[in-house]
Coordinates of C-alpha atoms in Angstrom, one line a residue:
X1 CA 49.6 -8.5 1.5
X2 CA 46.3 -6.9 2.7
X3 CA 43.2 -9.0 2.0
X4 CA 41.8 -6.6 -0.4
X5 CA 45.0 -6.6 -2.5
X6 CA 44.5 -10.0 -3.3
X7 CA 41.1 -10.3 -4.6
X8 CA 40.7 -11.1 -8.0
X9 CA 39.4 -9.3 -11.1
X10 CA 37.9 -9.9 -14.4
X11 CA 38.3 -7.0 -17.0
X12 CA 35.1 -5.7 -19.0
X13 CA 35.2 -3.4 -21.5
X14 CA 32.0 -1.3 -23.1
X15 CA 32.0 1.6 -25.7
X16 CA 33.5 4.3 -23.0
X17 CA 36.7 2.0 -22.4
X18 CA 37.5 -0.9 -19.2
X19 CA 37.0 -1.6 -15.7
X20 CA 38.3 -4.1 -13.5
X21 CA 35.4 -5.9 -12.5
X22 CA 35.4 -8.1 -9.0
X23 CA 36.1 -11.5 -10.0
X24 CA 33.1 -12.8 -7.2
X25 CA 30.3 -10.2 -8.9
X26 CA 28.0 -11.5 -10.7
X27 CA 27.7 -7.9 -12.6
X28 CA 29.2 -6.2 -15.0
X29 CA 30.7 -3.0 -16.6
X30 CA 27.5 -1.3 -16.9
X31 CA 26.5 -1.8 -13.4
X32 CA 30.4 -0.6 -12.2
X33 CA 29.5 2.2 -13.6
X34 CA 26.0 2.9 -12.7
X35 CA 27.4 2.6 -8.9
X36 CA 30.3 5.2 -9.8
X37 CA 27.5 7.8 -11.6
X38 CA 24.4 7.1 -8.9
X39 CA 25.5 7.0 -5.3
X40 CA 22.7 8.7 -4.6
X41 CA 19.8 7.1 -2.2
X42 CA 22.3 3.9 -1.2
X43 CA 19.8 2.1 -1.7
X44 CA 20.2 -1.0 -4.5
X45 CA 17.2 -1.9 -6.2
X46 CA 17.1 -5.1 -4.6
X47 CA 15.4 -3.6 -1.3
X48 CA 12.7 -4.5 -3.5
X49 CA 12.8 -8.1 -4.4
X50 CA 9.4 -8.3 -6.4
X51 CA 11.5 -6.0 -8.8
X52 CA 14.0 -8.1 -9.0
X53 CA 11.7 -11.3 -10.0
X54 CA 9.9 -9.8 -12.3
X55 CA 13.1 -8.7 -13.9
X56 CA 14.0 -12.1 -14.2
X57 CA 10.6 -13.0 -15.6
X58 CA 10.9 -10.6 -18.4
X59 CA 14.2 -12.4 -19.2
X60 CA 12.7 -15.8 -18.9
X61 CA 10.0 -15.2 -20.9
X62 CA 11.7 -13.1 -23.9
X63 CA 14.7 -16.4 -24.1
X64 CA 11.7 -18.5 -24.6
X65 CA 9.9 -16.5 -27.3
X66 CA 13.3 -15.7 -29.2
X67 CA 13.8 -19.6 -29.0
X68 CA 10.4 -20.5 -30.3
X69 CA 10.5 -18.0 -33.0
X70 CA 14.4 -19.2 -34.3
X71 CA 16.0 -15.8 -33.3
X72 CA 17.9 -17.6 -30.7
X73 CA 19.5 -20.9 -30.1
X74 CA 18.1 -23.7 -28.2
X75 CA 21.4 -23.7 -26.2
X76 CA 21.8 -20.3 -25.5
X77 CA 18.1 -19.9 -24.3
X78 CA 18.1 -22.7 -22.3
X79 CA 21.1 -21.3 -20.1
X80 CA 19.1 -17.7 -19.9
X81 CA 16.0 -19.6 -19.6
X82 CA 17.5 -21.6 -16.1
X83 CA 19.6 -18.9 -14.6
X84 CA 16.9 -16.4 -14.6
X85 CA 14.7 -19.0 -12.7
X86 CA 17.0 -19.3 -10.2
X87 CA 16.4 -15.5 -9.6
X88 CA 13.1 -15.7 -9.5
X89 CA 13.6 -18.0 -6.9
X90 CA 15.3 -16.1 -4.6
X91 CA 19.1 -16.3 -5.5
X92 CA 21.3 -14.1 -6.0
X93 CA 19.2 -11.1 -5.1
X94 CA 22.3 -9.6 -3.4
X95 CA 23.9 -8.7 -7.2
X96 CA 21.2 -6.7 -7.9
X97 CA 23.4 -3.9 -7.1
X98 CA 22.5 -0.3 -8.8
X99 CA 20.5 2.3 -7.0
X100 CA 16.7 2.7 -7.2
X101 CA 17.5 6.3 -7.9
X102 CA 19.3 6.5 -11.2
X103 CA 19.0 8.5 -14.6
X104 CA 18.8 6.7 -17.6
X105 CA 15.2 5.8 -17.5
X106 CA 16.0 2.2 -15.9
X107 CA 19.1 1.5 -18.3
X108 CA 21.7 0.7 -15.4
X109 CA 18.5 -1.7 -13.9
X110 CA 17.9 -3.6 -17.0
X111 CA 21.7 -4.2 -17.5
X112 CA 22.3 -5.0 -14.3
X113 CA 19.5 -7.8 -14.7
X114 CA 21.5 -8.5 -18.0
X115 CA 24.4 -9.0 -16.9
X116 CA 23.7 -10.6 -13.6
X117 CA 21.6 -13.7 -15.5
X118 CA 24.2 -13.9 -18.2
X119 CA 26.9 -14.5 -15.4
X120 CA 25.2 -17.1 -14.3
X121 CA 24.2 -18.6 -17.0
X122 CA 28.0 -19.2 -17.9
X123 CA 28.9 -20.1 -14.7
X124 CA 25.8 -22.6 -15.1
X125 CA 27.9 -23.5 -18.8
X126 CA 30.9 -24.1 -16.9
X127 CA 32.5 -20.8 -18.4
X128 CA 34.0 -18.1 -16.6
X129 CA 32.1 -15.2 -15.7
X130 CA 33.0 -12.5 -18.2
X131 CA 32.9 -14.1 -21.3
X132 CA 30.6 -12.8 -23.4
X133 CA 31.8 -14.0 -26.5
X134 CA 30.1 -17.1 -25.9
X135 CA 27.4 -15.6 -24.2
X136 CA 26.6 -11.5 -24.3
X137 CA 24.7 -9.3 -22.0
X138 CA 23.4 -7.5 -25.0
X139 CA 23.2 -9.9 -27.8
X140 CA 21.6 -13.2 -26.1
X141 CA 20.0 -12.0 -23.0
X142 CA 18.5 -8.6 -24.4
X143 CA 17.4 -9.7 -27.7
X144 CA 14.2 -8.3 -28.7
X145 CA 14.2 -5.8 -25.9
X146 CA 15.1 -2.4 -24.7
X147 CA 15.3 -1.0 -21.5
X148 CA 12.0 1.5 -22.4
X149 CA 9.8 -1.7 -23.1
X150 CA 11.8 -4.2 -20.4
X151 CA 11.5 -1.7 -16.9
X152 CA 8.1 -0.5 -17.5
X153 CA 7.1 -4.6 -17.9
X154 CA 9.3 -5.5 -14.7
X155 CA 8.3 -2.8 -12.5
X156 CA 4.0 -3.2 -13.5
X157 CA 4.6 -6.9 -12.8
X158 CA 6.9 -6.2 -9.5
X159 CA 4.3 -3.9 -8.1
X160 CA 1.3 -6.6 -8.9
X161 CA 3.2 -9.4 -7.0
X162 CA 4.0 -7.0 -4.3
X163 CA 0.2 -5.6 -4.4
X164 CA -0.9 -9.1 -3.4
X165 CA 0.9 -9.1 -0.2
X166 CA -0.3 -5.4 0.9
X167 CA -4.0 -6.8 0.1
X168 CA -3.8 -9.8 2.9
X169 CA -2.4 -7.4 5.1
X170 CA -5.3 -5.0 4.6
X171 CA -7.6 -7.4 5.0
X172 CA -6.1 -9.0 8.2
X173 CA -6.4 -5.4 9.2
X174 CA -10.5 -5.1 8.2
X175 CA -10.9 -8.2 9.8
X176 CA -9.7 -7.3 13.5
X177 CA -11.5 -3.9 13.4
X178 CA -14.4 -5.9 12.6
X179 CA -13.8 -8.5 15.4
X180 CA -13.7 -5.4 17.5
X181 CA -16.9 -4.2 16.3
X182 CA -18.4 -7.6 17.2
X183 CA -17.0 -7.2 20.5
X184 CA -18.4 -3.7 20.9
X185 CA -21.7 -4.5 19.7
X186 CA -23.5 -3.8 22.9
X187 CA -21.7 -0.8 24.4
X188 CA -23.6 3.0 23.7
X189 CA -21.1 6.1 23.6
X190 CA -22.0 9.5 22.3
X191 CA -21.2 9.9 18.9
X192 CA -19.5 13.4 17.7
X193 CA -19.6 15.5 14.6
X194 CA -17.0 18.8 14.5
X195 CA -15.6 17.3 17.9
X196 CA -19.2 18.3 19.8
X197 CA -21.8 15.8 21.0
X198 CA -24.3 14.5 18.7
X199 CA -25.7 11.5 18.9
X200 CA -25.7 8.0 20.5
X201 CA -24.2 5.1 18.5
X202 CA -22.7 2.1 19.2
X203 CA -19.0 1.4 19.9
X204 CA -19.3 -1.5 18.2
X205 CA -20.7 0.5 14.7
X206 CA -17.9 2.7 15.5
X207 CA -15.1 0.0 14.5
X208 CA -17.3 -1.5 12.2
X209 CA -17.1 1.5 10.3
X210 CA -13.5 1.6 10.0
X211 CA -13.7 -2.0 8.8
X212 CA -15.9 -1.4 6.5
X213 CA -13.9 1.6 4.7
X214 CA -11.0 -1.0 4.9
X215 CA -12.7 -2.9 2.6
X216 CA -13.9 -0.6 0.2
X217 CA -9.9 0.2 0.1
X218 CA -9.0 -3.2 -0.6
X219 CA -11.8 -3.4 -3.3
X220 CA -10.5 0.3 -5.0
X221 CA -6.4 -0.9 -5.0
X222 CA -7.7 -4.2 -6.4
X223 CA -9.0 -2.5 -9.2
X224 CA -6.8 -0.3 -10.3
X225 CA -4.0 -2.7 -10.2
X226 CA -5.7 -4.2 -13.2
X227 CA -4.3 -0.9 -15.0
X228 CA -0.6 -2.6 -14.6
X229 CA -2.1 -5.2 -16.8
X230 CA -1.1 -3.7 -19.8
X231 CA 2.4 -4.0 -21.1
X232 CA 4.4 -2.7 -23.7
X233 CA 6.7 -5.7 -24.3
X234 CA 8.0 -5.4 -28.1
X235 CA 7.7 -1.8 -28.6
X236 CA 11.7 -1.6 -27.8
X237 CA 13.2 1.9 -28.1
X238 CA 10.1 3.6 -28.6
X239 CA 7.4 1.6 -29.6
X240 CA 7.6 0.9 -33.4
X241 CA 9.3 -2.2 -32.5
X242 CA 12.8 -2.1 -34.1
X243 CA 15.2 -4.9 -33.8
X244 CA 12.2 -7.2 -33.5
X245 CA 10.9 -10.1 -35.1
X246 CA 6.9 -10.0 -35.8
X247 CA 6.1 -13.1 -33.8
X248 CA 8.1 -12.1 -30.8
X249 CA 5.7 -9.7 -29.0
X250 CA 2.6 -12.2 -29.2
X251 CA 5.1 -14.8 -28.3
X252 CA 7.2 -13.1 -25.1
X253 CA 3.3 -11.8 -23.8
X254 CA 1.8 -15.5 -24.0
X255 CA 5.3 -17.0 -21.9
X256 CA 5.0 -13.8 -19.7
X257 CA 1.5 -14.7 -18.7
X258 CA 2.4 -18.3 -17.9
X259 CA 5.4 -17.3 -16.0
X260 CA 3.7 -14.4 -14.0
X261 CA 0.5 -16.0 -13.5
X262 CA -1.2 -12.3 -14.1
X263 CA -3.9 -11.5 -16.7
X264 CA -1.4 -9.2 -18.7
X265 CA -2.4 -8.1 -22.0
X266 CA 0.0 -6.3 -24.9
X267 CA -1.2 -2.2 -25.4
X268 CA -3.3 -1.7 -28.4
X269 CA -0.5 1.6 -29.3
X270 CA 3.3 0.6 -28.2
X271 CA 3.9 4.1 -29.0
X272 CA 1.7 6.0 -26.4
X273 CA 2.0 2.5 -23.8
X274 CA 5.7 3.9 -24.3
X275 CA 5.6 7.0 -23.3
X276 CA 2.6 7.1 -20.5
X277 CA 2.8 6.8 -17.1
X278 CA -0.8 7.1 -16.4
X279 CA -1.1 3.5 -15.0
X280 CA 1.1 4.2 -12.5
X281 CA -0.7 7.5 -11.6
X282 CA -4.0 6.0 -11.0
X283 CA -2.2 3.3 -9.1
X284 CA 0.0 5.4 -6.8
X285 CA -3.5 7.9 -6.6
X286 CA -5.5 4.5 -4.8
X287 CA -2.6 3.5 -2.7
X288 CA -2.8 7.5 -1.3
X289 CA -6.2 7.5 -0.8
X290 CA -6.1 3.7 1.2
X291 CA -2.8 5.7 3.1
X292 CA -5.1 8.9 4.1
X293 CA -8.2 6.9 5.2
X294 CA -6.1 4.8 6.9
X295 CA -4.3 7.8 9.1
X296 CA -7.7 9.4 9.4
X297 CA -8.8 6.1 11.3
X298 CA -5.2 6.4 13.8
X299 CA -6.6 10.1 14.7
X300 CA -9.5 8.9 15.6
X301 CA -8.0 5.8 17.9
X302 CA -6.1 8.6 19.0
X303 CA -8.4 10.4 19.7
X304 CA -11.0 8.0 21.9
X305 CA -7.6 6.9 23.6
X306 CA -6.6 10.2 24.6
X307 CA -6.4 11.0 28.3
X308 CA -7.0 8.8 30.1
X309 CA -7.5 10.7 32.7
X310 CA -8.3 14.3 30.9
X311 CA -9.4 13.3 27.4
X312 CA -12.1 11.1 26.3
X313 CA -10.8 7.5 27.6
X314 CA -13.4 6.1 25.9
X315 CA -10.8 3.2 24.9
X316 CA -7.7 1.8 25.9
X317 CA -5.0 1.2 23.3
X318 CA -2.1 -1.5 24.5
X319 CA 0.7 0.2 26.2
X320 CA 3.9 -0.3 23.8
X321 CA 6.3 1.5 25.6
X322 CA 7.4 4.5 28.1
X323 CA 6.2 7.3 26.5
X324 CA 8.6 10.3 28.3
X325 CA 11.5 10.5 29.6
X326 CA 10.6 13.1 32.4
X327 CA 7.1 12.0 32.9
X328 CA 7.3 8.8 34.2
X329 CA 4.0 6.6 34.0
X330 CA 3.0 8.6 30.5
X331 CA 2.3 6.4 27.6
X332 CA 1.9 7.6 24.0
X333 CA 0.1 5.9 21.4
X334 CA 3.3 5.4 19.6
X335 CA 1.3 2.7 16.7
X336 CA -1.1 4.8 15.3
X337 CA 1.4 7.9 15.3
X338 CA 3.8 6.0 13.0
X339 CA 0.7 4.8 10.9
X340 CA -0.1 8.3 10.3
X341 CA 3.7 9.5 9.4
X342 CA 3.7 6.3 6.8
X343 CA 0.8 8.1 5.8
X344 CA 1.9 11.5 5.2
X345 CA 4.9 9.7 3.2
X346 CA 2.7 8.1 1.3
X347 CA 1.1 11.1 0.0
X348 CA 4.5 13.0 -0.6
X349 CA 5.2 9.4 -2.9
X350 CA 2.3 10.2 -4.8
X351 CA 3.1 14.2 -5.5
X352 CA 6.9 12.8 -6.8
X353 CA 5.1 10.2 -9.3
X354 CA 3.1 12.8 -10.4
X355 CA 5.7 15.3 -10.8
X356 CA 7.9 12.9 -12.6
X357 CA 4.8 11.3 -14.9
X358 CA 4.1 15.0 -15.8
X359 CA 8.0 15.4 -16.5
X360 CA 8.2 12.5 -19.3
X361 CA 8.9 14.3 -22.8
X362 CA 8.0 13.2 -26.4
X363 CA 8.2 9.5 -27.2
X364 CA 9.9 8.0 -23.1
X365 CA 9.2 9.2 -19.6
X366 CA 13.1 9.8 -18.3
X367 CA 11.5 9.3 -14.9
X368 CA 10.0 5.9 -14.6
X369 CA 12.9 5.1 -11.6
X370 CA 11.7 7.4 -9.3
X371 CA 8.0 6.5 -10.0
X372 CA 9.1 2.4 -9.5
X373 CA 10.8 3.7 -6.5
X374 CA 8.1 6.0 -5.1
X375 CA 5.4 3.2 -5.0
X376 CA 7.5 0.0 -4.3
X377 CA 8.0 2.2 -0.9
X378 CA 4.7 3.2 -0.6
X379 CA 3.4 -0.7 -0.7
X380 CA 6.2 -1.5 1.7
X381 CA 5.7 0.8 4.0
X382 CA 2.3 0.3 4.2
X383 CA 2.3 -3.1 4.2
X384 CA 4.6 -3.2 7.2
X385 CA 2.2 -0.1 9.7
X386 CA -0.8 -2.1 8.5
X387 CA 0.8 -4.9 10.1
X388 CA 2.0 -3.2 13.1
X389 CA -1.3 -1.2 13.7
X390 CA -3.1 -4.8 13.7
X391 CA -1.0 -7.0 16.2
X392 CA 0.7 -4.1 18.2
X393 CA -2.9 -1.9 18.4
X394 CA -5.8 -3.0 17.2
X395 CA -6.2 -6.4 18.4
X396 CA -5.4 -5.4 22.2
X397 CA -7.9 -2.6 22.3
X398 CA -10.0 -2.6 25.4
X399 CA -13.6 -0.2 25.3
X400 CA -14.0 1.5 28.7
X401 CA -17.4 0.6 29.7
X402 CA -18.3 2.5 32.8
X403 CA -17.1 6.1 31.2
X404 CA -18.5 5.0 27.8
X405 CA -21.7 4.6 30.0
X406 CA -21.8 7.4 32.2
X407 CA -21.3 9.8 29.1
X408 CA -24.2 8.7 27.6
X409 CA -26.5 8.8 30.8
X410 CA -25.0 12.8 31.3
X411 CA -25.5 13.7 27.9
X412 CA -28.1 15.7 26.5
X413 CA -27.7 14.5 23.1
X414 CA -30.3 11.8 23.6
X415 CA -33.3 14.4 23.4
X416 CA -32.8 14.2 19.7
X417 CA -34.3 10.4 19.9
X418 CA -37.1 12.0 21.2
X419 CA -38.2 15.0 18.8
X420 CA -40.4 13.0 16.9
X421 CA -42.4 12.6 19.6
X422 CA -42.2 16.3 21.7
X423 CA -40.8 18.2 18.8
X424 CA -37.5 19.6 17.9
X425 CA -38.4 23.1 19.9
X426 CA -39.3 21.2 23.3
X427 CA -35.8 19.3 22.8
X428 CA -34.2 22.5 22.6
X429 CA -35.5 23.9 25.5
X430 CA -35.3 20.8 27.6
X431 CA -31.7 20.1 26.2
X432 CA -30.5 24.0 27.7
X433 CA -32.7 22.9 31.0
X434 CA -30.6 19.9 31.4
X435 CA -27.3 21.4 30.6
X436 CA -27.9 24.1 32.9
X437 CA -28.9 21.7 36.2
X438 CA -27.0 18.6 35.2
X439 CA -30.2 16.8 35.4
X440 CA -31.4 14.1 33.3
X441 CA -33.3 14.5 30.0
X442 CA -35.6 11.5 30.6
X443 CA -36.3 12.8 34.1
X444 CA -37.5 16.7 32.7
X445 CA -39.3 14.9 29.8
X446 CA -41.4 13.1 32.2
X447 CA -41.9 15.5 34.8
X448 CA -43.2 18.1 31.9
X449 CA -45.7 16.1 31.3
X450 CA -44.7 15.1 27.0
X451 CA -44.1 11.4 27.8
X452 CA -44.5 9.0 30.0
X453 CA -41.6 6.8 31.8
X454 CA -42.3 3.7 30.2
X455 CA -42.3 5.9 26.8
X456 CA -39.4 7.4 27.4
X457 CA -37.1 4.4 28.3
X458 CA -38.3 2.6 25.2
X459 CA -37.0 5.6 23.0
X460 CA -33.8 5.6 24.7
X461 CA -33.0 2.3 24.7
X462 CA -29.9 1.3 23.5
X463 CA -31.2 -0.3 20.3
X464 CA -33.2 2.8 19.1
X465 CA -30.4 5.2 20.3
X466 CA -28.3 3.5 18.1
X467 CA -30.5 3.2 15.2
X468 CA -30.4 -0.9 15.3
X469 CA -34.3 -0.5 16.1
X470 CA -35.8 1.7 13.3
X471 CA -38.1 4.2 14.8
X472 CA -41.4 3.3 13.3
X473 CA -44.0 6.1 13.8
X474 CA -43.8 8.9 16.4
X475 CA -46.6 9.7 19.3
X476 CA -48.6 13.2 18.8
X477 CA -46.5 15.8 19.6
X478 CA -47.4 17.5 23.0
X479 CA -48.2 21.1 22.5
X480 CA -47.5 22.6 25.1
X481 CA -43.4 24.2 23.9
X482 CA -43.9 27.8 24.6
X483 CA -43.8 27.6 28.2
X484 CA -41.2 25.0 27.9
X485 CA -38.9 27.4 25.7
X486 CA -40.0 30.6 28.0
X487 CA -39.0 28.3 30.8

């Protein structure tokens, strides 16, 4: 007899009829039947474990408030109580079975988080999985709750335990740009605006800059994760609270907060908390605009990078691997590419969560799985380029020092350091002079007579052209522009 004949089963039966369960699952009838209706993204909701604990905090916390408030036993409770800890430990997160895609507004989720703790608890009992009379799915493990109050709770708390990790990758991220800037402090380059030369700056202020809006990232998601804060644990099917007791949603929200460790606070109208999505919105909105600045930064390393023989070459990013398979030598800079294309997901993430938050209708949003699912990627996915752009990019950066240098003493962008001094019309006219003999600006300032050498050098020294040395007071302007602009 083939293997597969001989595995065991367990029956279950709900309101449509029975299925043979596998006796070795931990789930149930309503999960065999979410996997029938939603093969969909084969993907199970456990790809995202921080779903999965808070799940079983919501579970943890709602068998100690129905305990303390007498609407379940101390028996019973205790068994929910210790099986769901062991999920939000880490066990058994390969039962957590149903796909992230799934109608139902996060039925099949919850009950699949039902059923899986309830097995366990009466495996725990010494019972055989399956029997519900002793222990339900419904009765014991989802008292006081409904799916519309219990996947809204999971996923705000699954995606602030999974925020926290993102943050300390973002800020390991800040923190090497700005050991680059340190690094960089000293080294001039001509700074660009609309891809033409403008200015001299720093290399160093260059990454420091990109650290810097790093931080104001971290600072922006930070605070609109406090919007997850507020749950609608009690409002069951649609917020007026049916089915539960008074005490229970002070009770579940004070256990919740223990077991979480996260300031969460109860909605001040169960009804709208309910039905709104808008948390999630603003949430989703922070973690595109972090995505966007973040790719904006990768053009720009791509950017200084490119070349090296033909394009700027300012920098050198760390060479990953062969970049063609006809051109040999060629390397690409494959980190910051794959940065940018987590990006541009990103931003398609936030389009679906607002599509589906505008699609909820009357008193629940149908849509919350996609939403959960949208973000959870999102942090992921960022999370993981952050990391790769940090230890396979950023941190092996090299600057290019003798190019960086030789721009600046070619360019002609340095005259505007000096128009306080000979006047924006004498730059102009000098600036055209230079371009057209590829001679130096300091050289034609000096031999016209508006400055001396010793003048000249101390504007265009690497502190003032970089604006670490304020500028003070200008000289008197020379007058003598016409015949330098008729010139």
């Amino acid at each position: 007899m083939a293997p597969d004949a001989m595995k065991r089963t367990r029956t279950e039966t709900d309101s449509l009829g029975s299925l043979e369960i596998p006796d070795e699952a931990y789930w149930g009838i309503h999960t065999a039947r979410a996997l029938e209706n939603f093969p969909i993204s084969r993907r199970p909701i456990s790809v995202y474990a921080d779903l999965v604990r808070a799940l079983a905090m919501v579970k943890q916390a709602s068998a100690r408030a129905n305990r303390e408030i007498g609407v379940l036993d101390a028996e019973r409770a205790d068994l929910i109580d210790r099986a769901a800890q062991r999920v939000i430990d880490g066990e058994f997160l390969d039962q957590f079975v149903v796909g992230v895609i799934q109608g139902g507004a996060g039925t099949s989720t919850n009950m699949n988080a039902n059923e899986v703790i309830t097995n366990i608890a009466l495996e725990m009992a010494g019972r055989e999985k399956g029997d519900y009379a002793f222990l339900s799915p419904i009765d014991h493990t989802n008292r006081s709750q409904s799916t519309n109050d219990v996947y809204p709770t999971a996923v705000k708390i699954g995606l602030s335990l999974d925020l926290q990790t993102l943050l300390e990758e973002l800020d390991l991220l800040r923190r090497a740009f700005l050991a680059k800037a340190v690094e960089f402090h000293d080294i001039l380059k001509i700074g660009r605006t609309q891809l033409q030369d403008a200015v001299p700056m720093t290399l160093g202020q260059e990454f420091h800059g990109f650290a810097t809006t790093l931080g104001y990232d971290h600072q922006r998601l930070a605070e609109n994760a406090k919007l997850l804060f507020e749950v609608n644990m009690g409002a069951t099917a649609i917020g007026t609270g049916i089915t539960t007791h008074p005490a229970y949603a002070p009770a579940v929200l004070r256990h919740l907060r223990e077991i979480s460790g996260l300031d969460l606070a109860t909605a001040d109208d169960l009804v709208e908390s309910t039905s709104d999505t808008g948390s999630f919105m603003s949430f989703s909105a922070s973690l595109k605009r972090n995505a966007i600045k973040l790719s904006k930064i990768c053009n720009d390393l791509r950017l200084l990078s490119s070349g090296p023989q033909a394009g700027l070459g300012e920098i050198n990013l760390p060479a990953r691997q062969a970049g063609s398979s006809i051109m040999p030598g060629k390397v690409n800079p494959v980190i910051p590419e794959v940065v940018n294309q987590v990006a541009y997901a990103v931003a398609g993430a936030d389009l679906t969560v607002t599509m589906a938050a505008e699609g909820g209708q009357l008193q629940l949003n149908a849509f919350e799985p996609v939403i959960a699912h949208s973000i959870f990627q999102s942090i992921t996915w960022m999370r993981r380029s952050m990391h790769t752009l940090r230890v396979n990019c950023v941190e092996g950066i090299t600057a290019n020092r003798d190019r960086l240098g030789a721009m600046v003493g070619s360019s002609v962008g340095v005259v505007t350091a000096l128009t306080p001094f000979i006047g924006y019309s004498a730059s102009a006219a000098l600036a055209k002079t230079a371009l057209l003999t590829h001679r130096s600006v300091a050289d034609l300032v000096v031999e016209a007579g508006l400055m001396s050498r010793e003048e000249v050098e101390k504007q265009l020294s690497p502190a003032r052209l970089s604006g670490l040395e304020a500028v003070t007071q200008a000289i008197p302007i020379v007058q003598a522009v016409e015949d330098l602009v008729e010139g």
